[in-house]
mmCIF file of C-alpha atoms in Angstrom:
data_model
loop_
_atom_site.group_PDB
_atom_site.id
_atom_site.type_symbol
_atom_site.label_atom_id
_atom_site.label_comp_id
_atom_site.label_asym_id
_atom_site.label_seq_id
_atom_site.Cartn_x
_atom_site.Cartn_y
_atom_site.Cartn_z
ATOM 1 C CA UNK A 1 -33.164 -17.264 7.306
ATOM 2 C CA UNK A 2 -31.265 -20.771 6.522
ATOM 3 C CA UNK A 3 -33.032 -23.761 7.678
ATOM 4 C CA UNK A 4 -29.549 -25.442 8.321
ATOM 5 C CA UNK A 5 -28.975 -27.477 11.548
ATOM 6 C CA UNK A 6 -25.998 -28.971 12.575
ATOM 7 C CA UNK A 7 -26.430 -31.825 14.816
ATOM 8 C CA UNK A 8 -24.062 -34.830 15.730
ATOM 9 C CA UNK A 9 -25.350 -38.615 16.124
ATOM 10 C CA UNK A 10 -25.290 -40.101 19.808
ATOM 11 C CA UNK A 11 -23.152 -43.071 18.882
ATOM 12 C CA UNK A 12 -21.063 -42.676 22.158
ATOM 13 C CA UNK A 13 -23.741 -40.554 24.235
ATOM 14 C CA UNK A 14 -23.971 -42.150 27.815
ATOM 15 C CA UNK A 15 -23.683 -41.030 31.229
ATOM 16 C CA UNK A 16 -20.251 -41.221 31.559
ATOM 17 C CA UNK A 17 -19.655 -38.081 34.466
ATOM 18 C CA UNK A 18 -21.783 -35.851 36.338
ATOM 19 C CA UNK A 19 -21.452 -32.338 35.821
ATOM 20 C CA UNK A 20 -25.101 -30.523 35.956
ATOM 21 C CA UNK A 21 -28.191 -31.844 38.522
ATOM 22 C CA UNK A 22 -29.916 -34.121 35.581
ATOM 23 C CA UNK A 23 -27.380 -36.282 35.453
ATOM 24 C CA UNK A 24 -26.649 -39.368 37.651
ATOM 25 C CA UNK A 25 -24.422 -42.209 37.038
ATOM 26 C CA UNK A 26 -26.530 -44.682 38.710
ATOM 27 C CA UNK A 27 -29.205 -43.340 35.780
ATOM 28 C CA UNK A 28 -27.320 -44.592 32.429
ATOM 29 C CA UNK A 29 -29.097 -43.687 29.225
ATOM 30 C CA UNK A 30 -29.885 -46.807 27.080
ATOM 31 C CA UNK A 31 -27.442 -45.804 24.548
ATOM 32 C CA UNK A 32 -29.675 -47.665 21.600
ATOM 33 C CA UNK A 33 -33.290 -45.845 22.754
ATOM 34 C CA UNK A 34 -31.122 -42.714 22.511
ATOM 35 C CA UNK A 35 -30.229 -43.364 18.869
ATOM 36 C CA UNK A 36 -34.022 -44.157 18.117
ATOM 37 C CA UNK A 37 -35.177 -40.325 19.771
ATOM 38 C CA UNK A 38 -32.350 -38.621 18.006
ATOM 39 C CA UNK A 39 -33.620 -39.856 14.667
ATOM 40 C CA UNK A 40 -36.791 -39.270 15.273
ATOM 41 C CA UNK A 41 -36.032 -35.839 16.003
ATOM 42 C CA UNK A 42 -33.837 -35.631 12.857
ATOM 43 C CA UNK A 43 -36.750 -37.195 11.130
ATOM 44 C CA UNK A 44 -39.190 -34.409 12.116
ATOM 45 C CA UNK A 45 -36.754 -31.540 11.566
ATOM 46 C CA UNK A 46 -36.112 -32.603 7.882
ATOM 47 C CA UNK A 47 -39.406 -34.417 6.994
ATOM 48 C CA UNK A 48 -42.433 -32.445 8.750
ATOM 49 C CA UNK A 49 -40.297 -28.773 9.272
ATOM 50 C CA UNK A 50 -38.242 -28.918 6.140
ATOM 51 C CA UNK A 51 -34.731 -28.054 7.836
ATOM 52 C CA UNK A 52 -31.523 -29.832 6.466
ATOM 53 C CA UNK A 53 -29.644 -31.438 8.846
ATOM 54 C CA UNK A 54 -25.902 -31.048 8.551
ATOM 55 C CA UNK A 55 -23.386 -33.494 10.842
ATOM 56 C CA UNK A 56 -20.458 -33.804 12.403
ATOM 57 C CA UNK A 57 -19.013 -37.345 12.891
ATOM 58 C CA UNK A 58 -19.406 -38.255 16.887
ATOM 59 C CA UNK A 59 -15.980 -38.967 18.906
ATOM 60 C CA UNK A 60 -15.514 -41.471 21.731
ATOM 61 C CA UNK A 61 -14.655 -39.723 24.786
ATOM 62 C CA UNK A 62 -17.122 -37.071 24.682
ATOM 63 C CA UNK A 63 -20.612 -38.287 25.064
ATOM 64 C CA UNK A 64 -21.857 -35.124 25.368
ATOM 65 C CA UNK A 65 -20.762 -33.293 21.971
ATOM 66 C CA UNK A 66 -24.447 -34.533 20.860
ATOM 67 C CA UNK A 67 -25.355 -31.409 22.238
ATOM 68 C CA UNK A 68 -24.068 -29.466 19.052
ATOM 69 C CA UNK A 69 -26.150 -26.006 20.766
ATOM 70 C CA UNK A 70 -22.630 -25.846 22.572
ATOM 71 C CA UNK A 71 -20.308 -26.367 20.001
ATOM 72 C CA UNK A 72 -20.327 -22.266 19.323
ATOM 73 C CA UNK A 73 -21.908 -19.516 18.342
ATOM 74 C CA UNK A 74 -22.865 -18.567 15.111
ATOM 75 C CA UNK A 75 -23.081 -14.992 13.486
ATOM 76 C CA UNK A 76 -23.439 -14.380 9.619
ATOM 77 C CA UNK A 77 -19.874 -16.721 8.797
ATOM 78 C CA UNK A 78 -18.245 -16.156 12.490
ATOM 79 C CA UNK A 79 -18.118 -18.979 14.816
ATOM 80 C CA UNK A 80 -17.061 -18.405 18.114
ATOM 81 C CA UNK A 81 -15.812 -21.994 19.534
ATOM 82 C CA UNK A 82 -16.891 -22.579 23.027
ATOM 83 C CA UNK A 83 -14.638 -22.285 25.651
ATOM 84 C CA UNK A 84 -16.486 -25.072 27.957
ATOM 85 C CA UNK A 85 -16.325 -24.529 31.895
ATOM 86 C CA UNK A 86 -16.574 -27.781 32.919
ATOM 87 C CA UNK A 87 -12.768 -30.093 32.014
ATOM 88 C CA UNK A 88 -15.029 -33.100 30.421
ATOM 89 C CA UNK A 89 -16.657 -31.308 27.732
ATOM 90 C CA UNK A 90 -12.980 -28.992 26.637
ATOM 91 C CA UNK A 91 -11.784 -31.718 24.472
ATOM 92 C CA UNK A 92 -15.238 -31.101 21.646
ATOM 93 C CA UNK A 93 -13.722 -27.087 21.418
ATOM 94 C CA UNK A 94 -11.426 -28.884 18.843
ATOM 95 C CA UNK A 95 -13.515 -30.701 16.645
ATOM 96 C CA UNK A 96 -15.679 -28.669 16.458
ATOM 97 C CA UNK A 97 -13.686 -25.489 15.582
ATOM 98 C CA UNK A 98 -11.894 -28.187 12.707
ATOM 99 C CA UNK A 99 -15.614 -28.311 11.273
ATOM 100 C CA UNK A 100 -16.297 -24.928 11.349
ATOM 101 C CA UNK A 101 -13.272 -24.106 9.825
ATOM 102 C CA UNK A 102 -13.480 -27.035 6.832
ATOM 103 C CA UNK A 103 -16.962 -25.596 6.290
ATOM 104 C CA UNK A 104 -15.999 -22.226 5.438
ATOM 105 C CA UNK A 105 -16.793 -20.481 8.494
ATOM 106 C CA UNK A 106 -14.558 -17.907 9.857
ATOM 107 C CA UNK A 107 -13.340 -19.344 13.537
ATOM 108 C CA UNK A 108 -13.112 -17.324 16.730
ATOM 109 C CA UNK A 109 -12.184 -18.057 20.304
ATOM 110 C CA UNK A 110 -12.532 -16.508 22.994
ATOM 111 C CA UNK A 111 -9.593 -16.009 25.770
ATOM 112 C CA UNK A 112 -9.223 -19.180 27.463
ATOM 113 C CA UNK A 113 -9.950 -17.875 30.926
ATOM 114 C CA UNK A 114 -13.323 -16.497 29.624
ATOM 115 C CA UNK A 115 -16.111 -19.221 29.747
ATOM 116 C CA UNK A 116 -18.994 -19.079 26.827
ATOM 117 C CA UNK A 117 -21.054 -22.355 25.802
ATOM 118 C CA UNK A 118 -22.247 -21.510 22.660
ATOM 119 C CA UNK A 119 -25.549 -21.238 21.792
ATOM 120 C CA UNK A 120 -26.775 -23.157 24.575
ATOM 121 C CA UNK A 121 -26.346 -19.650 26.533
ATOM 122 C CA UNK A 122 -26.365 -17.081 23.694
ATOM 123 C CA UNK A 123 -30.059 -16.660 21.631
ATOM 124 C CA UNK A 124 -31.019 -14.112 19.506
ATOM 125 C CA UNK A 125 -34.344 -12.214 19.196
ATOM 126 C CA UNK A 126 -34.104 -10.024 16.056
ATOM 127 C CA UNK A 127 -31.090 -8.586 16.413
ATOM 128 C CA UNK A 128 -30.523 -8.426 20.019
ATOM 129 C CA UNK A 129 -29.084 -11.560 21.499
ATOM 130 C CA UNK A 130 -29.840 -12.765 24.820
ATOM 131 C CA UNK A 131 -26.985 -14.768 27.389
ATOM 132 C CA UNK A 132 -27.224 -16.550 30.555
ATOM 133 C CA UNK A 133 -24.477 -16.483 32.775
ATOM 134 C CA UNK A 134 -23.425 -17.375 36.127
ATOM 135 C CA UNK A 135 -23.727 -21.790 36.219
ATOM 136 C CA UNK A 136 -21.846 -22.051 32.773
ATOM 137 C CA UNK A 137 -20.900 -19.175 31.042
ATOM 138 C CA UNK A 138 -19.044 -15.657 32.051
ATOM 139 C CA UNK A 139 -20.663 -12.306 31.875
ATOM 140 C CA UNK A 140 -17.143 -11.040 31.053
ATOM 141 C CA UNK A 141 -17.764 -12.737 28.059
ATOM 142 C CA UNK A 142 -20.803 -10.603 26.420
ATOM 143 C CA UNK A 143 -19.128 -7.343 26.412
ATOM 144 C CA UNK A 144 -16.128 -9.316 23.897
ATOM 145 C CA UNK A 145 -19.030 -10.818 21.787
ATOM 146 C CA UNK A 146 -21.093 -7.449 21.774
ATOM 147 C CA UNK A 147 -17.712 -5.825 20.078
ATOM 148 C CA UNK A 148 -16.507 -9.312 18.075
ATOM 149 C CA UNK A 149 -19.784 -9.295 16.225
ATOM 150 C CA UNK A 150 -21.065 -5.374 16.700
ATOM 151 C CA UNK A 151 -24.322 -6.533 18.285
ATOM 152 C CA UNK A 152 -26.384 -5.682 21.307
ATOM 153 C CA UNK A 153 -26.162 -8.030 24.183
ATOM 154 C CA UNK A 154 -28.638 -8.492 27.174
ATOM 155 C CA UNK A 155 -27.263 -10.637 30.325
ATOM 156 C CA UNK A 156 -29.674 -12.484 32.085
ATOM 157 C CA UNK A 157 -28.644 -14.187 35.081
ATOM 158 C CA UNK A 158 -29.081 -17.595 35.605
ATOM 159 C CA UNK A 159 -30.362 -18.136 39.455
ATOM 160 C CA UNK A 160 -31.721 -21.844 39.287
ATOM 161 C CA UNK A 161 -28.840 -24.462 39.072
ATOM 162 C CA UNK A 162 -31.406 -26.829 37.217
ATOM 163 C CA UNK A 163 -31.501 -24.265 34.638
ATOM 164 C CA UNK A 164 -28.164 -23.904 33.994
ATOM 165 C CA UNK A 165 -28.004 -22.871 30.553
ATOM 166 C CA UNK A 166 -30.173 -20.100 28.930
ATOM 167 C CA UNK A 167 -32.018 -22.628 26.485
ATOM 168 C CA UNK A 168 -33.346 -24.647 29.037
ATOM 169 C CA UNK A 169 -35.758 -22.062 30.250
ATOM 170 C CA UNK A 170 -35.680 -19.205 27.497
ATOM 171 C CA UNK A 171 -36.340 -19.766 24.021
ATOM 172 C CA UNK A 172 -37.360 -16.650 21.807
ATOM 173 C CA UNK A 173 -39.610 -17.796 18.727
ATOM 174 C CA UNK A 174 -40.139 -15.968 15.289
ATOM 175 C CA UNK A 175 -42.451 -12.373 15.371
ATOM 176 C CA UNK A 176 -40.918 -11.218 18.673
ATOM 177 C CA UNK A 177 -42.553 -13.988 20.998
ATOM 178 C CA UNK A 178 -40.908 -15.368 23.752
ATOM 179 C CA UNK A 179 -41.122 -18.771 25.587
ATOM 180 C CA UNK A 180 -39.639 -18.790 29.198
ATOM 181 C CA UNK A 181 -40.029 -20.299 32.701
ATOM 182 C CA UNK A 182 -39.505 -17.055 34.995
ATOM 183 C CA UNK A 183 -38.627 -18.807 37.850
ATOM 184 C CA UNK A 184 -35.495 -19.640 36.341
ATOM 185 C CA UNK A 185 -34.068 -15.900 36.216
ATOM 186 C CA UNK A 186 -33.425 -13.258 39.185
ATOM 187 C CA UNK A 187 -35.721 -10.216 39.928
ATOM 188 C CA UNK A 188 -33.301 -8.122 37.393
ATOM 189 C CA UNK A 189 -33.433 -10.631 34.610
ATOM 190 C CA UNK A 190 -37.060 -10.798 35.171
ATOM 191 C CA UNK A 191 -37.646 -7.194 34.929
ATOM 192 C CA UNK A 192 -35.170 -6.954 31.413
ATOM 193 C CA UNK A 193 -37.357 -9.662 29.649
ATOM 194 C CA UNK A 194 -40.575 -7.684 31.248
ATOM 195 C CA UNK A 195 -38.888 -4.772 29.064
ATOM 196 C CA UNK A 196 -38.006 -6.464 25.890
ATOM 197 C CA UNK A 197 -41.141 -8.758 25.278
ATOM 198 C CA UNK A 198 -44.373 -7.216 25.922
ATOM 199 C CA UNK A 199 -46.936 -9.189 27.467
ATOM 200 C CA UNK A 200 -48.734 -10.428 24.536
ATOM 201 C CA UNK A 201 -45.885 -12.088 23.233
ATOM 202 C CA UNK A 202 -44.416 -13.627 26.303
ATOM 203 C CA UNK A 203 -45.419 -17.624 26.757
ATOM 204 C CA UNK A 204 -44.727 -18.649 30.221
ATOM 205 C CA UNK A 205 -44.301 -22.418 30.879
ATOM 206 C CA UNK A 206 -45.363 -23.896 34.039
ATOM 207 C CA UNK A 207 -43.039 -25.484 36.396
ATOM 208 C CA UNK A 208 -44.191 -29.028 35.277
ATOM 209 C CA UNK A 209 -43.260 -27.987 31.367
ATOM 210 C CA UNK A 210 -40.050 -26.179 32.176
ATOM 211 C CA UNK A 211 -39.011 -29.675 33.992
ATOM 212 C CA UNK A 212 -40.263 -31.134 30.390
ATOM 213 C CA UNK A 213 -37.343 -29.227 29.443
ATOM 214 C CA UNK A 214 -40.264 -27.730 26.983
ATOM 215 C CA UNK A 215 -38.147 -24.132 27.078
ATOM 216 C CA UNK A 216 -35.626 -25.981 25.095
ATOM 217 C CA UNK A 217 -37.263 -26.052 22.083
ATOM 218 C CA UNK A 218 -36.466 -25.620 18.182
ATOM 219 C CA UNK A 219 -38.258 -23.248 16.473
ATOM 220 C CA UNK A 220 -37.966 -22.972 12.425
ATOM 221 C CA UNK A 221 -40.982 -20.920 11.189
ATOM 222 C CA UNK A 222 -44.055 -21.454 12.969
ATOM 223 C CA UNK A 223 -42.687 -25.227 14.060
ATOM 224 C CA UNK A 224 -41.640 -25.601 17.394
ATOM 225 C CA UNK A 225 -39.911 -28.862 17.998
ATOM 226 C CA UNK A 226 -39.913 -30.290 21.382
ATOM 227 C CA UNK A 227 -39.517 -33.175 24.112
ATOM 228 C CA UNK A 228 -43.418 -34.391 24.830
ATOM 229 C CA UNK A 229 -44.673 -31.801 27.042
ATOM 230 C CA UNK A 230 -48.355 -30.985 27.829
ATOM 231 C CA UNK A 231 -51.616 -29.939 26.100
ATOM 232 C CA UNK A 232 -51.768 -26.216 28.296
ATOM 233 C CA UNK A 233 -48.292 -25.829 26.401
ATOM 234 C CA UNK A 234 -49.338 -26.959 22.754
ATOM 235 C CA UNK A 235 -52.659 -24.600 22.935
ATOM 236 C CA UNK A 236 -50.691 -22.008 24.139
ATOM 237 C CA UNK A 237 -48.471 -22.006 21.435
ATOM 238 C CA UNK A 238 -51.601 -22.864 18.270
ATOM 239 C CA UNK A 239 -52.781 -19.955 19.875
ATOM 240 C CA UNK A 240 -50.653 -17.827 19.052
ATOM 241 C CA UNK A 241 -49.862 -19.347 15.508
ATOM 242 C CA UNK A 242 -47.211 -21.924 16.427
ATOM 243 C CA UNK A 243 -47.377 -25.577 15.001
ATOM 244 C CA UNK A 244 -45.741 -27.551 18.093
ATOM 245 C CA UNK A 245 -43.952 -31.054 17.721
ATOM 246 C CA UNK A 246 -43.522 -33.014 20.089
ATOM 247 C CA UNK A 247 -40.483 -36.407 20.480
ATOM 248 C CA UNK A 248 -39.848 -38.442 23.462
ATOM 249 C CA UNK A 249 -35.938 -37.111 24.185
ATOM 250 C CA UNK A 250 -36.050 -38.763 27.521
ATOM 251 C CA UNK A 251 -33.116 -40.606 27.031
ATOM 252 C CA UNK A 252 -31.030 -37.227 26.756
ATOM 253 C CA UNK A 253 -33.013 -35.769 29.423
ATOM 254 C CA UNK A 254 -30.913 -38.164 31.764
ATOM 255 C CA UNK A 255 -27.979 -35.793 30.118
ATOM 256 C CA UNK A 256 -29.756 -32.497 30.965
ATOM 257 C CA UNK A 257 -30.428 -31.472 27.483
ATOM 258 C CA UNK A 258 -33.676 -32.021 25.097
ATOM 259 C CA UNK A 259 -34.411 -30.869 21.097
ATOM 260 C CA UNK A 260 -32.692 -27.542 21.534
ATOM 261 C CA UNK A 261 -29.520 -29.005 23.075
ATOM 262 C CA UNK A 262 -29.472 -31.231 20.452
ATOM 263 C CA UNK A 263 -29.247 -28.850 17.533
ATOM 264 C CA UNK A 264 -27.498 -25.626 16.527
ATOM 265 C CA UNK A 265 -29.061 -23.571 13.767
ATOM 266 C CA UNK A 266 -26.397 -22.299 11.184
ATOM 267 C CA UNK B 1 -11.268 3.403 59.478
ATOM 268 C CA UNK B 2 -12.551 3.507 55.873
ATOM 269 C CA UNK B 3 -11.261 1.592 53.100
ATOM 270 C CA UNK B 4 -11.851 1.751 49.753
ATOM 271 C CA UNK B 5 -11.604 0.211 46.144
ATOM 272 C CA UNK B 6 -12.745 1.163 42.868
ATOM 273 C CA UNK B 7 -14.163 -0.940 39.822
ATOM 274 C CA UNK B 8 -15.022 -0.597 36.518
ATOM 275 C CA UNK B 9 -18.100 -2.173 34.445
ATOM 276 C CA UNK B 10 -18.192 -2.542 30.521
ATOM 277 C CA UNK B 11 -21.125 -3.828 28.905
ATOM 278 C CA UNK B 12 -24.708 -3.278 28.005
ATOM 279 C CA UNK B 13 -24.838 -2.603 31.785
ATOM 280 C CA UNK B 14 -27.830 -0.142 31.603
ATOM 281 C CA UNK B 15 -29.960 -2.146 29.114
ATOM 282 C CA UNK B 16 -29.491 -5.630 31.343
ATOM 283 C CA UNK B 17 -29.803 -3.746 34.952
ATOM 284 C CA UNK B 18 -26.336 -4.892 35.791
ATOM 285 C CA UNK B 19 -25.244 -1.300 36.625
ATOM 286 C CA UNK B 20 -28.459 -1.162 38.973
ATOM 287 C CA UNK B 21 -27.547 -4.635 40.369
ATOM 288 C CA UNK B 22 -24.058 -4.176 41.076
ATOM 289 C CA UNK B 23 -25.032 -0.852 42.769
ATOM 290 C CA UNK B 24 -27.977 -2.503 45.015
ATOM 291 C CA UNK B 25 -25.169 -5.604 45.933
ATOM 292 C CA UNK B 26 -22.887 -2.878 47.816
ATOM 293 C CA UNK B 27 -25.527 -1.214 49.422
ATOM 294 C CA UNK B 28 -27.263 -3.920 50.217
ATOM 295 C CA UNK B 29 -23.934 -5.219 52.029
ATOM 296 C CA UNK B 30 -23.425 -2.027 54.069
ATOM 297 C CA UNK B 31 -21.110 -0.651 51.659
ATOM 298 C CA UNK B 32 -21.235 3.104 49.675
ATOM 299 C CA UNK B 33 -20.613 3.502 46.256
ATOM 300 C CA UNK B 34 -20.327 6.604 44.073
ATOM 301 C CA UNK B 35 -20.438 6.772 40.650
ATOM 302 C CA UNK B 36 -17.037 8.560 39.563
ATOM 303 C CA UNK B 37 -17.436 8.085 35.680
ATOM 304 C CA UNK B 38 -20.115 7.056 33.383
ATOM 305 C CA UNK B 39 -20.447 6.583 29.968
ATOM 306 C CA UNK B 40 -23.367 5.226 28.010
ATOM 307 C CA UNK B 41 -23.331 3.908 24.431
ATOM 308 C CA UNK B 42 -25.265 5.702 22.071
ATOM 309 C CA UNK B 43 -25.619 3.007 18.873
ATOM 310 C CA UNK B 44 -27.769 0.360 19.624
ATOM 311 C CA UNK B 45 -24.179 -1.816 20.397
ATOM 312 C CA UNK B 46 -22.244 0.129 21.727
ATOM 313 C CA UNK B 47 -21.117 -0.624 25.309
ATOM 314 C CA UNK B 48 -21.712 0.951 28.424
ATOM 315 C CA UNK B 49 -18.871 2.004 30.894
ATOM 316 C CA UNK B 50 -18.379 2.960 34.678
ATOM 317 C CA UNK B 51 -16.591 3.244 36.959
ATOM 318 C CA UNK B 52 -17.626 3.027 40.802
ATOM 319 C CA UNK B 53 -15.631 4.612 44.176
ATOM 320 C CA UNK B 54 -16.915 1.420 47.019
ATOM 321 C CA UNK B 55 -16.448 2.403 50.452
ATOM 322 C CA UNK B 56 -16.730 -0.388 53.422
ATOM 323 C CA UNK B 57 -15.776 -0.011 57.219
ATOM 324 C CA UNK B 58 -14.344 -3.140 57.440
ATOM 325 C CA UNK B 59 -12.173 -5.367 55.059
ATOM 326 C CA UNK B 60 -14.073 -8.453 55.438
ATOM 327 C CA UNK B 61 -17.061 -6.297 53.941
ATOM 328 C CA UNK B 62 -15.442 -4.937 51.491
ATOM 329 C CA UNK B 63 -14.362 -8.724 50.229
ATOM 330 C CA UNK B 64 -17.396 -10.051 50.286
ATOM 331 C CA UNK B 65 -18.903 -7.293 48.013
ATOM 332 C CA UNK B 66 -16.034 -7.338 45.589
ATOM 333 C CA UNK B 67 -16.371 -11.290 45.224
ATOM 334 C CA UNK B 68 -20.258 -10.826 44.495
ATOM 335 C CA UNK B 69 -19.841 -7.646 41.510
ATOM 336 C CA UNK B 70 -16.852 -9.579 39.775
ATOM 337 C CA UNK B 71 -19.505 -12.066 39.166
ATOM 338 C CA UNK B 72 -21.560 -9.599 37.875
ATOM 339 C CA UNK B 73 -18.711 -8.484 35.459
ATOM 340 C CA UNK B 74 -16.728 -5.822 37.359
ATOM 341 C CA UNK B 75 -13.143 -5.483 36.992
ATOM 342 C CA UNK B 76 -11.274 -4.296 40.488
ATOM 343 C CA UNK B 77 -8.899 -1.716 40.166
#
C-alpha cells in the first residue's frame, strides 16, 4: 500500500463563496492560521506517520482546491478527474487532471452531465468501494466507475445536508473497521453498512465528534490523523489498535472540510 | 384512467438496497410497480439490471414518483 499523499498548500484558501452549510462569508478563515494547521498536518503525516507528501502548486481563484480528496479518484494508475457540481470549484478539474497526467497517471473523466467529487465521495474498504450521493455527487455515476475500473460499488445515500460528502461521516480504516456517524445516512444506507461491517468492527462517533468533523479522518496503518476531537473517540479507536492524531484544522472547518479533505492518498 | 411508464436500473442495485428503495418509493406514493426484467450480476462487479412496469392513477402521481427514482439512478423509458 503506498504511503503517498497528494495535498496542495492553502496559499489562496479563504471564504470566498458559500456553497455547503459550514461556510459563511461573514466567517473568513484567517488565511495565515490556516497555513500554520496545514503544516502541522503535513508535519504529522510525514514526521510521526511516515507518509510522503506529494503537491500540487495552489491557484488563485480557487480557494478550495486545498481539498485535494476532490481532485479525483484514484485506482491502481487511473484517475478519474472530478466533475464538480457546484460552478466555483469546475475550474480545479483542469489542474488537476494536468498533474495527474504529468505524473504518469492514466486520466479519465467522466461525462460532463454526470457529477462525481472524487474521493471525497468514493472510499474503498478492501476491494469494495463505498460512494455517497445525492448533496454532491450522482448515483448515475457508480454504475460507470463500477465498469471503468471493474470493481464493486455500494451507494450510500447521503440524507444530512451537513454531511454532504461521504468522508465527512464515513471513513473505513485498515482490517475491515469502519468509522461512521449513522445519523448521517438513510434507513437503506444504514442497513448496507449493518451488512458489510459487522458489529465489532464498526466505530460509531457521537454527534458532538461527527460535528468535529472526526469521520474525516486519515488513516495510514494504525495512524488515524484527525481535527482535535474527544477522549470517548481516541479510546475508542486505542482500543481497537488505532494510534489517533489529533491537529487543530479549525480554520478549514470554516470551509467544511478537516484532515481527510485535505489529502488524497495515491 | 391508468397511466403508465417504465424504467430501468443498472448498478449494484441489490447489494446497496436501491432496487428495494426504488420499489418502496412507488408504493409508498400510491403507485404499482412490477418487475418486468431482472438480471443480477454474478462476479463480484458485475452490475445489476431491471427494469420496472409503474402504474399511477393520476399524472401528477406518477411525476412525483419518477422525479424521486431518477434520483435514485433510474433511467425513464
Amino acid at each position: 500500500m503506498s504511503n503517498k499523499v497528494f495535498m496542495c498548500p492553502p496559499d489562496y484558501f479563504g471564504i470566498d463563496y458559500v456553497i455547503n452549510p459550514w461556510m459563511n462569508l461573514e466567517k473568513q478563515a484567517d488565511n495565515s492560521l490556516a497555513v500554520t494547521q496545514w503544516n502541522n498536518l503535513r508535519n504529522i503525516l510525514e514526521n510521526q506517520v511516515g507518509a510522503e507528501v506529494i503537491t500540487i502548486k495552489p491557484r488563485q481563484g480557487v480557494p478550495d482546491m486545498v481539498f485535494t480528496a476532490n481532485a479525483s479518484l484514484i485506482h491502481k494508475n487511473t484517475a478519474l478527474i472530478s466533475r464538480f457540481k457546484c460552478v466555483e470549484r469546475q475550474p480545479e478539474e483542469e489542474y488537476f487532471a494536468e498533474w495527474f497526467k504529468n505524473n504518469g497517471y492514466k486520466v479519465e473523466f467522466l461525462p460532463k452531465n454526470i457529477a462525481f467529487e472524487g474521493a471525497g465521495d468514493a472510499l474503498f474498504s478492501g476491494d469494495t468501494l463505498y460512494s455517497g450521493y445525492i448533496p454532491r455527487t450522482d448515483i448515475t455515476s457508480h454504475a460507470l466507475i463500477s465498469e471503468l475500473f471493474g470493481i464493486k460499488v455500494i451507494s450510500l445515500e447521503l440524507s444530512d445536508k451537513r454531511f454532504y460528502h461521504l468522508d465527512t461521516c464515513f471513513c473505513p480504516l485498515e482490517d475491515g473497521y469502519l468509522m461512521y456517524f449513522p445519523q448521517a445516512f438513510d434507513e437503506y444506507a444504514n442497513k448496507v453498512i449493518e451488512q458489510n461491517f459487522p458489529e465489532e468492527k464498526r466505530i460509531t462517533v457521537t454527534e458532538e465528534e461527527a460535528f468535529y468533523f472526526s469521520c474525516n479522518a486519515v488513516n495510514i496503518g494504525k495512524s488515524v490523523v484527525m481535527n482535535k476531537t474527544t477522549e470517548r473517540l481516541k479510546n475508542a479507536l486505542k482500543e481497537k489498535g488505532f494510534i489517533p492524531y489529533e491537529t487543530d484544522l479549525n480554520e478549514f472547518m470554516k470551509a467544511g472540510g478537516s484532515a481527510k479533505c485535505l489529502t488524497l492518498k495515491l | 384512467m391508468s397511466l403508465k411508464r417504465s424504467i430501468e436500473v443498472k448498478g449494484h442495485i441489490i447489494d446497496s438496497l436501491t432496487l428495494t428503495k426504488i420499489m418502496d418509493i412507488i408504493l409508498d406514493m400510491g403507485g404499482e410497480c412490477n418487475v418486468e426484467k431482472i438480471r443480477i450480476g454474478k462476479e463480484k462487479a458485475e452490475l445489476s439490471y431491471a427494469k420496472l412496469n409503474i402504474t399511477t392513477e393520476t399524472d401528477d402521481i406518477l411525476n412525483q414518483i419518477l422525479e424521486k427514482v431518477i434520483k435514485q439512478g433510474a433511467n425513464v423509458l
